[in-house]
mmCIF file of C-alpha atoms in Angstrom:
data_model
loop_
_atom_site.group_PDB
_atom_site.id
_atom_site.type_symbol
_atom_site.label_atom_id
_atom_site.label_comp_id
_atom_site.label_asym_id
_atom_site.label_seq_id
_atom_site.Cartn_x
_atom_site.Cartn_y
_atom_site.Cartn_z
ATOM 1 C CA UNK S 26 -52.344 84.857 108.924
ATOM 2 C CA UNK S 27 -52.925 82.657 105.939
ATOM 3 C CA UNK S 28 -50.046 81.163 103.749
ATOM 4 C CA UNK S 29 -49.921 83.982 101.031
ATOM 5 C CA UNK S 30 -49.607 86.520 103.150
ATOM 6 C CA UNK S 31 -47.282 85.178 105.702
ATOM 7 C CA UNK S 32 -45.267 84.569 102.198
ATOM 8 C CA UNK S 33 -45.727 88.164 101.137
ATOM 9 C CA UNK S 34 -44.322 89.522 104.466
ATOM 10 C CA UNK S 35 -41.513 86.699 104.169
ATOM 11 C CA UNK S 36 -40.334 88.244 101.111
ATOM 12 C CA UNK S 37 -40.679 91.727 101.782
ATOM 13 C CA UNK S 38 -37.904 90.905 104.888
ATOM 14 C CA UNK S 39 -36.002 88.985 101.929
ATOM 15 C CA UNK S 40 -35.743 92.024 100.056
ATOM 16 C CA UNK S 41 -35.007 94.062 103.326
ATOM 17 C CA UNK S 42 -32.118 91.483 104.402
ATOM 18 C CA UNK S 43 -30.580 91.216 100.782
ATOM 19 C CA UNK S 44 -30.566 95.330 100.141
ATOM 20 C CA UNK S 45 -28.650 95.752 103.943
ATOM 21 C CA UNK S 46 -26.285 93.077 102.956
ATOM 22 C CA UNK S 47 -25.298 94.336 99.625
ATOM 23 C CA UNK S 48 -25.033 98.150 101.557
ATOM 24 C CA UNK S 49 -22.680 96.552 104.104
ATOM 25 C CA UNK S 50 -20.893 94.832 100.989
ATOM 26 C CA UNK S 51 -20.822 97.829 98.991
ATOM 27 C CA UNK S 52 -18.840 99.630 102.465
ATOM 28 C CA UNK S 53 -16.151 97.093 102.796
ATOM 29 C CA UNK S 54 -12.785 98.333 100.639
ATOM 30 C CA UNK S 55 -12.377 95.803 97.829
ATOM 31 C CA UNK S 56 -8.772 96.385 97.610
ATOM 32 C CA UNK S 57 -8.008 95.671 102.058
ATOM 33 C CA UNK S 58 -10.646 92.777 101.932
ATOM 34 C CA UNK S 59 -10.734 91.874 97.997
ATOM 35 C CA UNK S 60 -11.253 87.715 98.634
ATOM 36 C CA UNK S 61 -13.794 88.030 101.024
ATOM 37 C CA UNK S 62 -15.708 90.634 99.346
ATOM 38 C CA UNK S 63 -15.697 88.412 96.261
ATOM 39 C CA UNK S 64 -16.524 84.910 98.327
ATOM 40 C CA UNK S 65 -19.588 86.830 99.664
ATOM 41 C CA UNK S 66 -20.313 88.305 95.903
ATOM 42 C CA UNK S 67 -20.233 84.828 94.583
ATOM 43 C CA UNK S 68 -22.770 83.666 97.664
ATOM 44 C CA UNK S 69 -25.434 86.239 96.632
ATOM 45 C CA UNK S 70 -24.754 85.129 92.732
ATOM 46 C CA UNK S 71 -25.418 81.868 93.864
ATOM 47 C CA UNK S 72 -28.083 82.684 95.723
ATOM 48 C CA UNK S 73 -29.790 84.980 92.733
ATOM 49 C CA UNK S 74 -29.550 82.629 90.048
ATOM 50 C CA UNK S 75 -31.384 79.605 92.311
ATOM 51 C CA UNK S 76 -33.587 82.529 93.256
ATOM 52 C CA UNK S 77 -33.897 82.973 89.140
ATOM 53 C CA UNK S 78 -34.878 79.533 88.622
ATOM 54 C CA UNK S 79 -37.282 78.884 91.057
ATOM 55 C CA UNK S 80 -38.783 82.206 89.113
ATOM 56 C CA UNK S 81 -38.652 80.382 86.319
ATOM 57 C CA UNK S 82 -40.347 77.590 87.245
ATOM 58 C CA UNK S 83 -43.407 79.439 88.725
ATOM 59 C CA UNK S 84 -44.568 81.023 85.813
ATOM 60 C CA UNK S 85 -43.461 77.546 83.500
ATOM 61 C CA UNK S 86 -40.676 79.560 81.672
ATOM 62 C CA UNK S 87 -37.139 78.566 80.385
ATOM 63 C CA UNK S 88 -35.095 79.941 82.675
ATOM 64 C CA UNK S 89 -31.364 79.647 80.721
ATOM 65 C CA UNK S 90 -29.309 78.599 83.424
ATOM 66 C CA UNK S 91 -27.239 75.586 83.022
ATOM 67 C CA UNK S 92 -25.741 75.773 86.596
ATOM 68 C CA UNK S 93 -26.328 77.329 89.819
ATOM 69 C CA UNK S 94 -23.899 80.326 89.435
ATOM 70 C CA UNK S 95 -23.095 82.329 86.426
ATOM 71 C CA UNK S 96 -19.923 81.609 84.267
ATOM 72 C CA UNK S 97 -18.575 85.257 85.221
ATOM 73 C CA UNK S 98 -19.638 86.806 88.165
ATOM 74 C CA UNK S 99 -20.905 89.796 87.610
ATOM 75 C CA UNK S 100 -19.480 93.410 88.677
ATOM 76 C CA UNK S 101 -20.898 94.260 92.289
ATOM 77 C CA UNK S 102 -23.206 96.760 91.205
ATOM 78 C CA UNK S 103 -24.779 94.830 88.505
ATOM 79 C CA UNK S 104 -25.245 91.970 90.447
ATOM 80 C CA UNK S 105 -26.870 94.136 93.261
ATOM 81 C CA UNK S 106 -29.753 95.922 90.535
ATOM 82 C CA UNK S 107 -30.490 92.197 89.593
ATOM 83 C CA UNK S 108 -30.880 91.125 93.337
ATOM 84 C CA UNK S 109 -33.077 94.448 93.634
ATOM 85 C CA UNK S 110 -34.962 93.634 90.687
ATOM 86 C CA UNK S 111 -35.621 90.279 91.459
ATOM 87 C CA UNK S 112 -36.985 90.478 94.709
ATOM 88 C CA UNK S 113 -38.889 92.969 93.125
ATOM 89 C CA UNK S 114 -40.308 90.416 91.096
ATOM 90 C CA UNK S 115 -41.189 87.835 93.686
ATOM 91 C CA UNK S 116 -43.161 90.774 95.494
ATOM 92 C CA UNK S 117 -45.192 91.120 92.545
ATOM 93 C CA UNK S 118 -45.872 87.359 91.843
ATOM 94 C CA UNK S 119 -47.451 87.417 95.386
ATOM 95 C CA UNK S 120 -49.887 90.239 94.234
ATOM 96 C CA UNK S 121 -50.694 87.966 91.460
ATOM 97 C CA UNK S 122 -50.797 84.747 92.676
ATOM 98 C CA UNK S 123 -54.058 82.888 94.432
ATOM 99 C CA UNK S 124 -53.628 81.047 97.638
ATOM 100 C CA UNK S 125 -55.640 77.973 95.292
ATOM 101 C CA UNK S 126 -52.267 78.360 93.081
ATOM 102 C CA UNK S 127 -49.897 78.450 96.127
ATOM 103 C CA UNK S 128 -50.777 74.206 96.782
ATOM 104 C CA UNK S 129 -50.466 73.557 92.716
ATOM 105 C CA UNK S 130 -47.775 71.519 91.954
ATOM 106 C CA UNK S 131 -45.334 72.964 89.284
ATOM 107 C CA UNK S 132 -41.822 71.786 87.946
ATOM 108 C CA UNK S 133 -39.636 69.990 90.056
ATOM 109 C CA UNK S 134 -42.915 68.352 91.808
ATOM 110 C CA UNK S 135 -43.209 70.963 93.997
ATOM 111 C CA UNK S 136 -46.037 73.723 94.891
ATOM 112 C CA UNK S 137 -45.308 76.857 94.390
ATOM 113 C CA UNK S 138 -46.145 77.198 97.994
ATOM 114 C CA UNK S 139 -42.720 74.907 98.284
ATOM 115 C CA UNK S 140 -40.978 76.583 96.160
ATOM 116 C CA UNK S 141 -41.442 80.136 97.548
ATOM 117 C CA UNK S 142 -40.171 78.533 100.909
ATOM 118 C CA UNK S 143 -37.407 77.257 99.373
ATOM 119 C CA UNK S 144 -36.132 80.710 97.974
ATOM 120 C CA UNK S 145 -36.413 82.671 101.552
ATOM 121 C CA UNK S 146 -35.157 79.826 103.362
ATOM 122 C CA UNK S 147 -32.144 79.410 100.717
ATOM 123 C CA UNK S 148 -31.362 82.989 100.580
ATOM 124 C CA UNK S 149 -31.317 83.349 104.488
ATOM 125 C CA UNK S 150 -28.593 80.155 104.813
ATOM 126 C CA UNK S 151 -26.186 82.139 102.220
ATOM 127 C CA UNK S 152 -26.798 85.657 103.490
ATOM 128 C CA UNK S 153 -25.470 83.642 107.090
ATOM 129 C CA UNK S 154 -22.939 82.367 104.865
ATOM 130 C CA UNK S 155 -21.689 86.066 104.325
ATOM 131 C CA UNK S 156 -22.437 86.990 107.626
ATOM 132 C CA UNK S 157 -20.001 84.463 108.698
ATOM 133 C CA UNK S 158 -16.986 85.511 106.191
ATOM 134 C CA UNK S 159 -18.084 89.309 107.325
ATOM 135 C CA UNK S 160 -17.631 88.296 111.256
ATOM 136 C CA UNK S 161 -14.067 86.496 110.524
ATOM 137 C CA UNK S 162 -12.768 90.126 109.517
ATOM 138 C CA UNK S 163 -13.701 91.783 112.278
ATOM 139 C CA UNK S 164 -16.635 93.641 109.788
ATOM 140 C CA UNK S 165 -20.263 93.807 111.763
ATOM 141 C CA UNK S 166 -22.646 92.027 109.801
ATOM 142 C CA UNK S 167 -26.490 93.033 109.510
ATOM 143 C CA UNK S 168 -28.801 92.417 111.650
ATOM 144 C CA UNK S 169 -30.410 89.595 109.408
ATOM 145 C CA UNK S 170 -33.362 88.376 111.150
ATOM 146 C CA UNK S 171 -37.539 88.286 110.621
ATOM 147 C CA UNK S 172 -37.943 90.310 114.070
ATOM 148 C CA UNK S 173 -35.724 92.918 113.298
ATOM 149 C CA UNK S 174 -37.299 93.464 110.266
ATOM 150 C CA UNK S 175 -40.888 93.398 111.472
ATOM 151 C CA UNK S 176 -39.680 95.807 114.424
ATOM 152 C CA UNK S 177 -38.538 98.320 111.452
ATOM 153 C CA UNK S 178 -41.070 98.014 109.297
ATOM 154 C CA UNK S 179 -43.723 97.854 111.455
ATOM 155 C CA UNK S 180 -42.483 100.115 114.769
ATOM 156 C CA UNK S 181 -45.890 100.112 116.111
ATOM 157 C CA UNK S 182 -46.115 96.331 116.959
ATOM 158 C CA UNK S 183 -42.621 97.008 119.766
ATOM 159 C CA UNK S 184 -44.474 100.051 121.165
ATOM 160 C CA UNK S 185 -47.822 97.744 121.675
ATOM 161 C CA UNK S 186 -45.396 94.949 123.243
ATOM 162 C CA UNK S 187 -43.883 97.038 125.705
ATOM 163 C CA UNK S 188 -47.252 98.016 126.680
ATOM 164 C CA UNK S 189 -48.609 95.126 127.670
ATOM 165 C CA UNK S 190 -48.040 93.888 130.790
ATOM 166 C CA UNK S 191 -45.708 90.566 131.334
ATOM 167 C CA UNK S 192 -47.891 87.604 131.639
ATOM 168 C CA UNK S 193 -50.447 88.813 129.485
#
């Protein structure tokens, strides 16, 4: 697997992870766990608005932020279509992107190769973040991890491991 496509299939589980997050969110009663709902809202804020930048900063656009959260964070549901629509967008910047453009250096002095890394590897530490506050009351979180993801999106490659024999 080359480096685009690994990347491609890195972000699809991005999009994946953040969309069962915000549905386990979008479960938990605001009003019986209000401050942890809104410490794990202003996580994936945090979280969208680096992802936002980085965005930015591939295509050599102003990107408006002057920090790395908004001023107000936004209403649940908004902030969950702009999660949706951003990973959106990182999908299609991997349909349009070369793997010669991956190793170019852009702002910040890093490839875009780098900075795509840096945006699933950032967004997996804060969606543990929320995991965390999640397991402290007693709420399940999701099952936030690569394999599961490949195992659901792809059922076919469990049913060829369980075929082969152990050893193999």
């Amino acid at each position: 697997m080359n480096a685009l496509a690994l990347l491609r299939s890195l972000f699809a589980y991005q999009a994946w992870a953040n969309d069962e997050l915000l549905e386990k969110l979008a479960s938990l009663d605001p009003h019986v766990h209000g401050k942890e709902r809104q410490a794990v809202i202003g996580l994936i804020d945090h979280s969208h608005v680096v992802s936002r930048i980085f965005s930015a900063h591939l295509v050599d656009a102003s990107h408006g932020y002057s920090a790395d959260t908004t001023e107000d964070t936004p209403a649940f549901d908004e902030l969950r279509a702009a999660v949706a629509a951003t990973d959106r967008w990182y999908l299609d910047y991997l349909e349009t992107v070369s793997s010669r453009q991956l190793s170019e250096p852009v702002a910040a002095l890093m490839s875009r190769q780098e900075m795509l890394t840096h945006v699933v590897l950032h967004g997996g530490y804060h969606r543990g973040e929320a995991g965390r506050i999640l397991a402290q009351i007693s709420v399940m979180p999701p099952w936030d991890t690569f394999a599961v993801h490949l195992h659901r999106a792809e059922p076919s490659r469990r049913l060829q491991m369980s075929r082969e024999p152990l050893g193999a």
